[in-house]
Every structure is written in structure tokens, then in C-alpha cells.
Short mmCIF file of C-alpha atoms in Angstrom, two decimals:
data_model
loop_
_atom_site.label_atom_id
_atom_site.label_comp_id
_atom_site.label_asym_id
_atom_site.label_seq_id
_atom_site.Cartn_x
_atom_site.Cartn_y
_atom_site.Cartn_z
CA UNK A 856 -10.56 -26.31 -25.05
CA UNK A 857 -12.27 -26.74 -28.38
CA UNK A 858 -10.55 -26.90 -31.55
CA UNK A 859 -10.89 -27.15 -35.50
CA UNK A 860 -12.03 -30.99 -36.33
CA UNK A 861 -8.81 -31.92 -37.25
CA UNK A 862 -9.54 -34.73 -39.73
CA UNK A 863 -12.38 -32.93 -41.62
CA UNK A 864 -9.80 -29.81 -42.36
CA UNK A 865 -7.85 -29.85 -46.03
CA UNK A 866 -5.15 -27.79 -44.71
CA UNK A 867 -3.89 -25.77 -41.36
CA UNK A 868 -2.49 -22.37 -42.39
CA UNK A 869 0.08 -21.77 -39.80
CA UNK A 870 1.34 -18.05 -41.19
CA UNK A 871 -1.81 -15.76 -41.28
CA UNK A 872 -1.45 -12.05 -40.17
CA UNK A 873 -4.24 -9.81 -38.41
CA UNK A 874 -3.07 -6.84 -39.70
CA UNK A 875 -6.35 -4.75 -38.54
CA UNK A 876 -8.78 -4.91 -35.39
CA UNK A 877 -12.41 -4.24 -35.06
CA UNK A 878 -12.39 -0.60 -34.13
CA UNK A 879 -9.67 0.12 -37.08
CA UNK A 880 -6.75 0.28 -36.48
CA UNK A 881 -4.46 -1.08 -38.40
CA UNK A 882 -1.14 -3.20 -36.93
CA UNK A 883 2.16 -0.58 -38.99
CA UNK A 884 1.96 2.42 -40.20
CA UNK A 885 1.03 3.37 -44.08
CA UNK A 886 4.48 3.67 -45.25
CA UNK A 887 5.21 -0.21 -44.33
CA UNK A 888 2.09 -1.40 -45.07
CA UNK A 889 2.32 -0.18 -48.74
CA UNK A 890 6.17 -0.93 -49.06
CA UNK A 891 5.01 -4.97 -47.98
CA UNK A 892 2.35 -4.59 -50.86
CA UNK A 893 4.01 -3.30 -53.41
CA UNK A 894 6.81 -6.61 -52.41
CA UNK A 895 4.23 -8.81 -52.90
CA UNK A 896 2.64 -7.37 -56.23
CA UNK A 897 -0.56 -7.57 -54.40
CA UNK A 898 -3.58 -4.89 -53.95
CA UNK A 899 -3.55 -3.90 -49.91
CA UNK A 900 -6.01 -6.04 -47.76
CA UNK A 901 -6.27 -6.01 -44.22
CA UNK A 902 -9.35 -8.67 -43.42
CA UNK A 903 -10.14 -8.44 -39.04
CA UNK A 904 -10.02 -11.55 -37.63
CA UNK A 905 -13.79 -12.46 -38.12
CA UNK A 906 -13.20 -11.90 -42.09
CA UNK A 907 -10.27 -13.86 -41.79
CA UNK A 908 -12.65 -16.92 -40.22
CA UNK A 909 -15.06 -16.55 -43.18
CA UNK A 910 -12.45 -16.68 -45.59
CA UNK A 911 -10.70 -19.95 -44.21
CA UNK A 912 -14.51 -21.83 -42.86
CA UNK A 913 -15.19 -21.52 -47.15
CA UNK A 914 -11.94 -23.28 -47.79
CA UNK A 915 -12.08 -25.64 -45.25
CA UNK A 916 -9.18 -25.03 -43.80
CA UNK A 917 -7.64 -23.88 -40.28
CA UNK A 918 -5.41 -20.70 -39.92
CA UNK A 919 -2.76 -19.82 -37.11
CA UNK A 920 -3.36 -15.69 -36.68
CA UNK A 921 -1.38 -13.41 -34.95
CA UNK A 922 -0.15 -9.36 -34.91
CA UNK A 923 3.28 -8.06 -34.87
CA UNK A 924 4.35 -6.18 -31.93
CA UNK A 925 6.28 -3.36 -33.27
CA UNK A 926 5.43 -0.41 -31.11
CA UNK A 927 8.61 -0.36 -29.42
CA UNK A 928 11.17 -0.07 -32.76
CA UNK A 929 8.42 1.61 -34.97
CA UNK A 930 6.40 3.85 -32.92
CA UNK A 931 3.28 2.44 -34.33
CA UNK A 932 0.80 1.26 -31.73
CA UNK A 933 0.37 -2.69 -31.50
CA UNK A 934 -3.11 -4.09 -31.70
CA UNK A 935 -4.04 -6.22 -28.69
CA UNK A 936 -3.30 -9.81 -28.14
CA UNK A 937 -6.16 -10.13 -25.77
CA UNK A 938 -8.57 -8.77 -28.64
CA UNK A 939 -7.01 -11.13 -31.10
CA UNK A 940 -7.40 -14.23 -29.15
CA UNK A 941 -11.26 -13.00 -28.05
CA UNK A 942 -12.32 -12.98 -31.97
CA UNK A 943 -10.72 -16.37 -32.63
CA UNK A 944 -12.04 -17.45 -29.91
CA UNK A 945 -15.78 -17.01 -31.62
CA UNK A 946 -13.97 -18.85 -34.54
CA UNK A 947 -13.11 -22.10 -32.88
CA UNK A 948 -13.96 -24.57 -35.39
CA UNK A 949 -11.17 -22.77 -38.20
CA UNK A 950 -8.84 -20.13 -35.68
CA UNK A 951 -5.60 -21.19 -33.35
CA UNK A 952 -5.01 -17.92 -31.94
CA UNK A 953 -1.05 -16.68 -31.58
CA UNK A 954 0.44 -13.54 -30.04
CA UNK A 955 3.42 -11.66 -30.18
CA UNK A 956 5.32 -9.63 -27.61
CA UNK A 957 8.22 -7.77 -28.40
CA UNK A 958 11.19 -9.26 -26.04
CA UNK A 959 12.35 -6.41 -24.88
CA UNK A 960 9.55 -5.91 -22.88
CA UNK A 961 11.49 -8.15 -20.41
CA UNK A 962 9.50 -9.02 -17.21
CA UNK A 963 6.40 -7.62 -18.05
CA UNK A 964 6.08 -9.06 -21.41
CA UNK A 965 7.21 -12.74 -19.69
CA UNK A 966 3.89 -12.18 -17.36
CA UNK A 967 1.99 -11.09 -20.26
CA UNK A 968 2.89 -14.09 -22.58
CA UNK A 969 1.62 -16.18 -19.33
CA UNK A 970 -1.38 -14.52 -18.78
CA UNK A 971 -2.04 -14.74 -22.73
CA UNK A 972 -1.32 -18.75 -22.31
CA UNK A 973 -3.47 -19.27 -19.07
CA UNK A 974 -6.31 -16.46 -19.30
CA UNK A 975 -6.82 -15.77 -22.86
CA UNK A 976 -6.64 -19.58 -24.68
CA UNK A 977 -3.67 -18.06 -26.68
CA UNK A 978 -1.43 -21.09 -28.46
CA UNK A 979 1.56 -19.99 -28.89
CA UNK A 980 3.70 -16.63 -30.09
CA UNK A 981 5.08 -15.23 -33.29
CA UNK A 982 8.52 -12.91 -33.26
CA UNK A 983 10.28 -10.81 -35.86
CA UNK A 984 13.35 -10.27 -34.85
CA UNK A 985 14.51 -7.63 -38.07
CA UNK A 986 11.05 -5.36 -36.86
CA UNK A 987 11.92 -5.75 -33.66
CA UNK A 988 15.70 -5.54 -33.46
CA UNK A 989 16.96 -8.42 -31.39
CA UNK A 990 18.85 -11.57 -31.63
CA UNK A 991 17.28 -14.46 -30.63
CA UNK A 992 20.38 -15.86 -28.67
CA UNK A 993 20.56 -12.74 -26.76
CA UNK A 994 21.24 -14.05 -23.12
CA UNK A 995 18.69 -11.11 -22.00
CA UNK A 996 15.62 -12.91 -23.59
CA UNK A 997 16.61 -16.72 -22.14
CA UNK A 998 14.21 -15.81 -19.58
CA UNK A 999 11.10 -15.51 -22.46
CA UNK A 1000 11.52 -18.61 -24.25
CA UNK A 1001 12.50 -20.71 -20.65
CA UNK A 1002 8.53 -19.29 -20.07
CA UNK A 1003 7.29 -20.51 -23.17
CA UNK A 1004 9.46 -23.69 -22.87
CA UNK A 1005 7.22 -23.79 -19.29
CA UNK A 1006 4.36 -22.66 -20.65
CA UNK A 1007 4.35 -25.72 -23.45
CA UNK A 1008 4.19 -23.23 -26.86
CA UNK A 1009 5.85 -22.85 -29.99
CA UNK A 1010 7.82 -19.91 -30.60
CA UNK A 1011 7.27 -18.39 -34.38
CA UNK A 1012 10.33 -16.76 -35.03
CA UNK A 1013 10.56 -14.88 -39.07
CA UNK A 1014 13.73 -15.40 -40.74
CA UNK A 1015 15.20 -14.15 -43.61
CA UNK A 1016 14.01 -11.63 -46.00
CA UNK A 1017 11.52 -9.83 -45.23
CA UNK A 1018 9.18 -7.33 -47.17
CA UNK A 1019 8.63 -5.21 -44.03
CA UNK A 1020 10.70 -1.98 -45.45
CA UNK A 1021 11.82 -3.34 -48.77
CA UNK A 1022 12.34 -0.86 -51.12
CA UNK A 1023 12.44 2.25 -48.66
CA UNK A 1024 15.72 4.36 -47.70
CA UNK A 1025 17.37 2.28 -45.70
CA UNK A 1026 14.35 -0.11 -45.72
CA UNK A 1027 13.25 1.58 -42.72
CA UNK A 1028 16.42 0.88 -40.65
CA UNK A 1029 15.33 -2.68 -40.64
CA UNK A 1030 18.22 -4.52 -40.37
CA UNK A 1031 17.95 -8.55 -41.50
CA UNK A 1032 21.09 -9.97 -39.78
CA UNK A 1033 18.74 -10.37 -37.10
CA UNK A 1034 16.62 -12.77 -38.59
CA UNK A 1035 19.75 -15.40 -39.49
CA UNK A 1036 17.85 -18.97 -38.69
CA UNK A 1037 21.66 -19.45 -37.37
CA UNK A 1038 20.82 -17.49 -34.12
CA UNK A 1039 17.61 -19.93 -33.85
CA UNK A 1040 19.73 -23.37 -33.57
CA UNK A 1041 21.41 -21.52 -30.00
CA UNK A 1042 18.45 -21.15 -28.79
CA UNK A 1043 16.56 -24.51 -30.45
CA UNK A 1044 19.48 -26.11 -28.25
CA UNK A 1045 19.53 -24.10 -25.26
CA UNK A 1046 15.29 -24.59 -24.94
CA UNK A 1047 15.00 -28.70 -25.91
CA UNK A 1048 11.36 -28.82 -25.02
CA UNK A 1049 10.47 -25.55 -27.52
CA UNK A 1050 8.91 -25.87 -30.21
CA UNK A 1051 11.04 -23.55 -32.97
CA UNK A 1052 9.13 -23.00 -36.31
CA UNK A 1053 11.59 -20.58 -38.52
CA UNK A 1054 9.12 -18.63 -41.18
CA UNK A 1055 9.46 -18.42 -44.73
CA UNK A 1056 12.35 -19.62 -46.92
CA UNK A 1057 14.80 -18.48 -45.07
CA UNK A 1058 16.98 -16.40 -48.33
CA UNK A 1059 19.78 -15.68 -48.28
CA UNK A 1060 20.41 -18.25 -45.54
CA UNK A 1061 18.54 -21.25 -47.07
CA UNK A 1062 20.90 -24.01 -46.35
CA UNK A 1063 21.79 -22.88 -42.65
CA UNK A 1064 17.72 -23.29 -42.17
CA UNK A 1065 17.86 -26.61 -43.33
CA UNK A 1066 21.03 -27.51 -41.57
CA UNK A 1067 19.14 -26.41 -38.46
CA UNK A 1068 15.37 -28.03 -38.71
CA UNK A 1069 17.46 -31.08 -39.67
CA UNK A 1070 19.61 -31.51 -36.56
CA UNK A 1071 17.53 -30.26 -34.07
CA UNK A 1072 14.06 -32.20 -33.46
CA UNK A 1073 12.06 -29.10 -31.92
CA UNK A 1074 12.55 -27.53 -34.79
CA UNK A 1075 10.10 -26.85 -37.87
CA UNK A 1076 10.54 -24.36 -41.23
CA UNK A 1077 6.82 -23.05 -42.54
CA UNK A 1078 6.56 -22.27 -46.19
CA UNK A 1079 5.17 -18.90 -46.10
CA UNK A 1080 5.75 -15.37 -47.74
CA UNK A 1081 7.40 -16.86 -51.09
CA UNK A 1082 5.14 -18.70 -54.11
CA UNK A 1083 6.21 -22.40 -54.08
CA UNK A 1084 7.46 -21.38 -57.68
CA UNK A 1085 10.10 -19.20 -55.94
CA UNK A 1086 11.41 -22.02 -53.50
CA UNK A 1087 14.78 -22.87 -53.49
CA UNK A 1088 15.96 -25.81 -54.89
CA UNK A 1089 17.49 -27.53 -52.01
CA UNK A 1090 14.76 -26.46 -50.16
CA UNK A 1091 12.05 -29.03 -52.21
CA UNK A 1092 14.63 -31.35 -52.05
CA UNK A 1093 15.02 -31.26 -48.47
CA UNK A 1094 11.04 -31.21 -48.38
CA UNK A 1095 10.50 -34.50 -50.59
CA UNK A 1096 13.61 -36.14 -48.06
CA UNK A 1097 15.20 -35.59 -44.56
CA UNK A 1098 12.75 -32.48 -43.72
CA UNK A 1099 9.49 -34.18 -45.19
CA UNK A 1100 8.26 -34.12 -41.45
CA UNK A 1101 9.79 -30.75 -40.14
CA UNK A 1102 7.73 -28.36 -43.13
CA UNK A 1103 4.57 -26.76 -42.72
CA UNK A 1104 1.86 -24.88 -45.04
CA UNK A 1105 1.62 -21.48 -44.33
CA UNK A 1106 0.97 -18.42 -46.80
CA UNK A 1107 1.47 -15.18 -45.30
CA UNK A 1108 -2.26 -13.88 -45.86
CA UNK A 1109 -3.02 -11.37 -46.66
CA UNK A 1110 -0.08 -10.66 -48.69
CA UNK A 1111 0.09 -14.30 -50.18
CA UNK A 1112 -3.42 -16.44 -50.54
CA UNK A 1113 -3.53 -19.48 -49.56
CA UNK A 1114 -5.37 -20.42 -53.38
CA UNK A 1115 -2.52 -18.77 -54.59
CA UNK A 1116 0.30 -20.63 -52.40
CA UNK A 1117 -1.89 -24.22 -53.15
CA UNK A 1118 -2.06 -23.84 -56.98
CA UNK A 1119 1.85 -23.30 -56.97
CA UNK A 1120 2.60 -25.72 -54.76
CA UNK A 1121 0.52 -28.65 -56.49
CA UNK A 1122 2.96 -27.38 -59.33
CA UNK A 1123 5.84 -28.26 -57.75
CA UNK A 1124 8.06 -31.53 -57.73
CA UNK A 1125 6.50 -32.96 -54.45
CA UNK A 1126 6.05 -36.54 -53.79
CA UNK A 1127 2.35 -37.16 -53.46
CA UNK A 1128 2.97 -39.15 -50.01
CA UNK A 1129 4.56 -35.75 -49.03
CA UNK A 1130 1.88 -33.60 -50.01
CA UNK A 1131 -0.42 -33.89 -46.18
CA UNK A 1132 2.56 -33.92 -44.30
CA UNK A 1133 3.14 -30.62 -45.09
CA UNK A 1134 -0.46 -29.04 -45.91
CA UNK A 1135 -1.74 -30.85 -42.91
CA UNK A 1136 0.18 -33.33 -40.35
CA UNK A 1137 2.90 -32.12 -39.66
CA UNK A 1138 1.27 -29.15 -38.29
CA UNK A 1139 -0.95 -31.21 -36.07
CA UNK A 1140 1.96 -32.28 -34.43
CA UNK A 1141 4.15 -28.79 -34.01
CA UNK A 1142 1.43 -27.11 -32.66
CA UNK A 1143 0.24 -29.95 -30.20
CA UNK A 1144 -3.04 -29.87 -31.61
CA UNK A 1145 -4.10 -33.49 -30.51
CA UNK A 1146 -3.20 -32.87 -27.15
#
């Protein structure tokens, strides 16, 4: 399998969403798209995956992409895995192609996520448990992660807030209890050979994330969806000290560029040893990419 050339990269992006395909269509509906836009104070941009290549090949950097299955709680059609992985595929040298299944689709999202793995070059999955309404300890989905425990990829799970909904009635009946990086350490222990990376700062629930990534070695926190600016302070503490190689660069493109994220970040009271751990190496290693 070919790959980005690892040691000529700057950075590895592992938090970049495909948010439309090539015929289209676009991954949520209007309403949500806007409502994540206006969170983010940013002008809506939904870049296909070959746009999303460009953009990374001129920064010389790598990006982890992946959709958002949320037909089942939204209604909204998903956009396909298989066409995902197919683009990045074209885009070896800068594109590690993800997926996401909903896991309620039970058995026949287990055999999907396999064929996805074996058929379709697809490295590993992202979940949102608040879109998709489900605990991650829920006995009923053991049986997905023991496949991707088999299957030898990390599990993406976002926690925290999220901008999906925020600011609509309700925010959309999205509920965020599910997304409690508390519910992640069950299954980081019950699944020792996953890989775990919990998304974003995980507000309000910051210290339980670092509690977690700390005591559990399969586990990883990426950076995304906030400015550095924004971080918590135990969180670039944590960063500079016991979690300096458990943190990983990711924005949350399109909402958040990476130029963006990277002029914040240099900002920010990081130890300069610390710095390529987390733009860089430590990525390497929690998504296997030297294997």
C-alpha cells in the first residue's frame, strides 16, 4: 500500500471532514451545515476530496478524511465510504482515507467496516456518538470495535461539544452526554489492542479526557475543532508533560484551517521539543503509518 513520504511531510492532519462528493451532494442537511458555520465564525466551504488533496499537497502536509454517517438519526443521506476512499486513493502521496458507519447498523455495518478495511484501502473509522445517538460502552456495539480491534484500526470517536446543532431549538435533539470521553475509557479497556483517539478538547469534560489518554496506552486526544488560543489550561499542560506523546494535530477543516490552527498553536506555551510530537510523530505512530 502506498503512503504519504512520511519524513518529507510538515504535519499529518488527522481531523479533516469530506463534507461533499463529486456528484454534489453534500454529507447534512442545510440547517446543520449553517448552524456548524455560524459556530465557527467561518464562511461555508465544502471542498470534495480532490480539492481537499490540492489544498494539503500546497502545504505539505498529510490529512486523515472521512464523512459522518448520520442518515439513520438525521434523515439526511450519507455520502459513500467506498467513494471517499476511491478519491483518496488518487491522492496517495497527502490522503489516509477513514470511514464512518453508524453502529447501529449492527451486522451489516460490522461486514461493511471489513469490506471497507480489506477491499477499499480504508484506515480506520471516525464516530459521533451525539449525531448518532449511542454510547460507546453500549454492550450492543462490543461486536464493532472487537472487528476493528481484528481488523488492526483506530476508532475516531468525537467528544465533547460539538457545533453540529448549536444554537438551534433543542440543538437539533442532539444530545452531548453521549460524547462523555468517560464512556471511551470502558471501552479503551474492554478493546486493549484499539487504537482510541477522542476528538477535540473534550469541554466540559476536559480533565476526564486527560485522566483517560493518560491511563490507558491505546489511547490518543487530537486537537481539533477549537483554536489553540481556546485550549484549556490543563490541557497544554498535560500536552508539554504526561500526554506529550498521546496528542495529535488535527483542525477540523473545513470549519477550522489548518493555517489558522498552526499560527495559534505556534502562539501557545509549547515546549519546542514538543512541537513534532504533536504536529507530526505521534500521529505516525496512532495510525500505524510505518507499518
Amino acid at each position: 500500500m502506498t503512503g504519504p513520504d512520511l519524513d518529507a511531510l510538515v504535519a499529518i492532519d488527522v481531523h479533516v471532514h469530506v463534507e461533499q462528493d463529486l456528484h454534489g451532494s453534500l454529507s447534512m442537511d442545510d440547517e446543520l451545515l449553517d448552524a456548524a458555520a455560524a459556530y465557527f465564525k467561518g464562511d461555508p466551504y465544502h471542498p470534495t476530496v480532490p480539492q481537499i488533496a490540492a489544498d494539503y499537497r500546497a502545504r505539505n502536509m498529510a490529512a486523515v478524511v472521512f464523512t459522518v454517517d448520520g442518515e439513520l438519526a438525521t434523515g439526511h443521506p450519507a455520502l459513500s465510504n467506498e467513494e471517499i476512499a476511491a478519491a483518496a486513493a488518487e491522492h496517495p502521496d497527502v490522503l489516509i482515507p477513514f470511514a464512518s458507519i453508524d453502529p447501529h447498523r449492527g451486522t451489516a455495518g460490522i461486514r461493511a467496516a471489513r469490506r471497507l478495511v480489506t477491499e477499499h484501502g480504508v484506515r480506520g473509522f471516525k464516530f459521533h456518538p451525539s449525531i448518532q445517538a449511542f454510547e460507546p460502552n453500549d454492550r450492543r456495539h462490543y461486536p464493532f470495535w472487537a472487528e476493528l480491534e481484528t481488523l488492526g484500526v483506530p476508532a475516531l470517536f468525537h467528544t465533547g461539544q460539538t457545533g453540529i446543532g448549536s444554537g438551534l431549538p433543542g440543538g437539533r435533539g442532539i444530545k452531548l452526554r453521549y460524547s462523555d470521553p468517560m464512556l471511551l475509557d470502558d471501552v479503551a479497556a474492554d478493546f486493549p489492542g484499539l487504537t482510541v483517539i477522542m476528538a477535540h478538547p473534550s469541554v466540559p469534560w476536559q480533565d476526564s479526557a486527560i485522566a483517560v489518554a493518560q491511563h490507558k496506552a491505546n489511547v490518543y486526544i487530537d486537537l481539533s475543532g477549537w483554536s489553540p488560543k481556546y485550549f484549556p489550561p490543563q490541557l497544554v499542560r498535560a500536552t508539554n508533560t504526561l500526554l506529550r506523546t498521546k496528542v495529535l494535530f488535527g483542525s477540523d477543516y473545513p470549519l477550522i484551517r489548518p493555517e489558522r490552527w498552526i499560527r495559534d498553536f505556534e502562539a501557545l506555551d509549547v515546549r519546542e521539543e514538543v512541537r513534532p510530537l504533536v504536529m507530526k510523530d505521534n500521529a505516525i505512530r496512532a495510525l500505524g503509518l510505518r507499518r
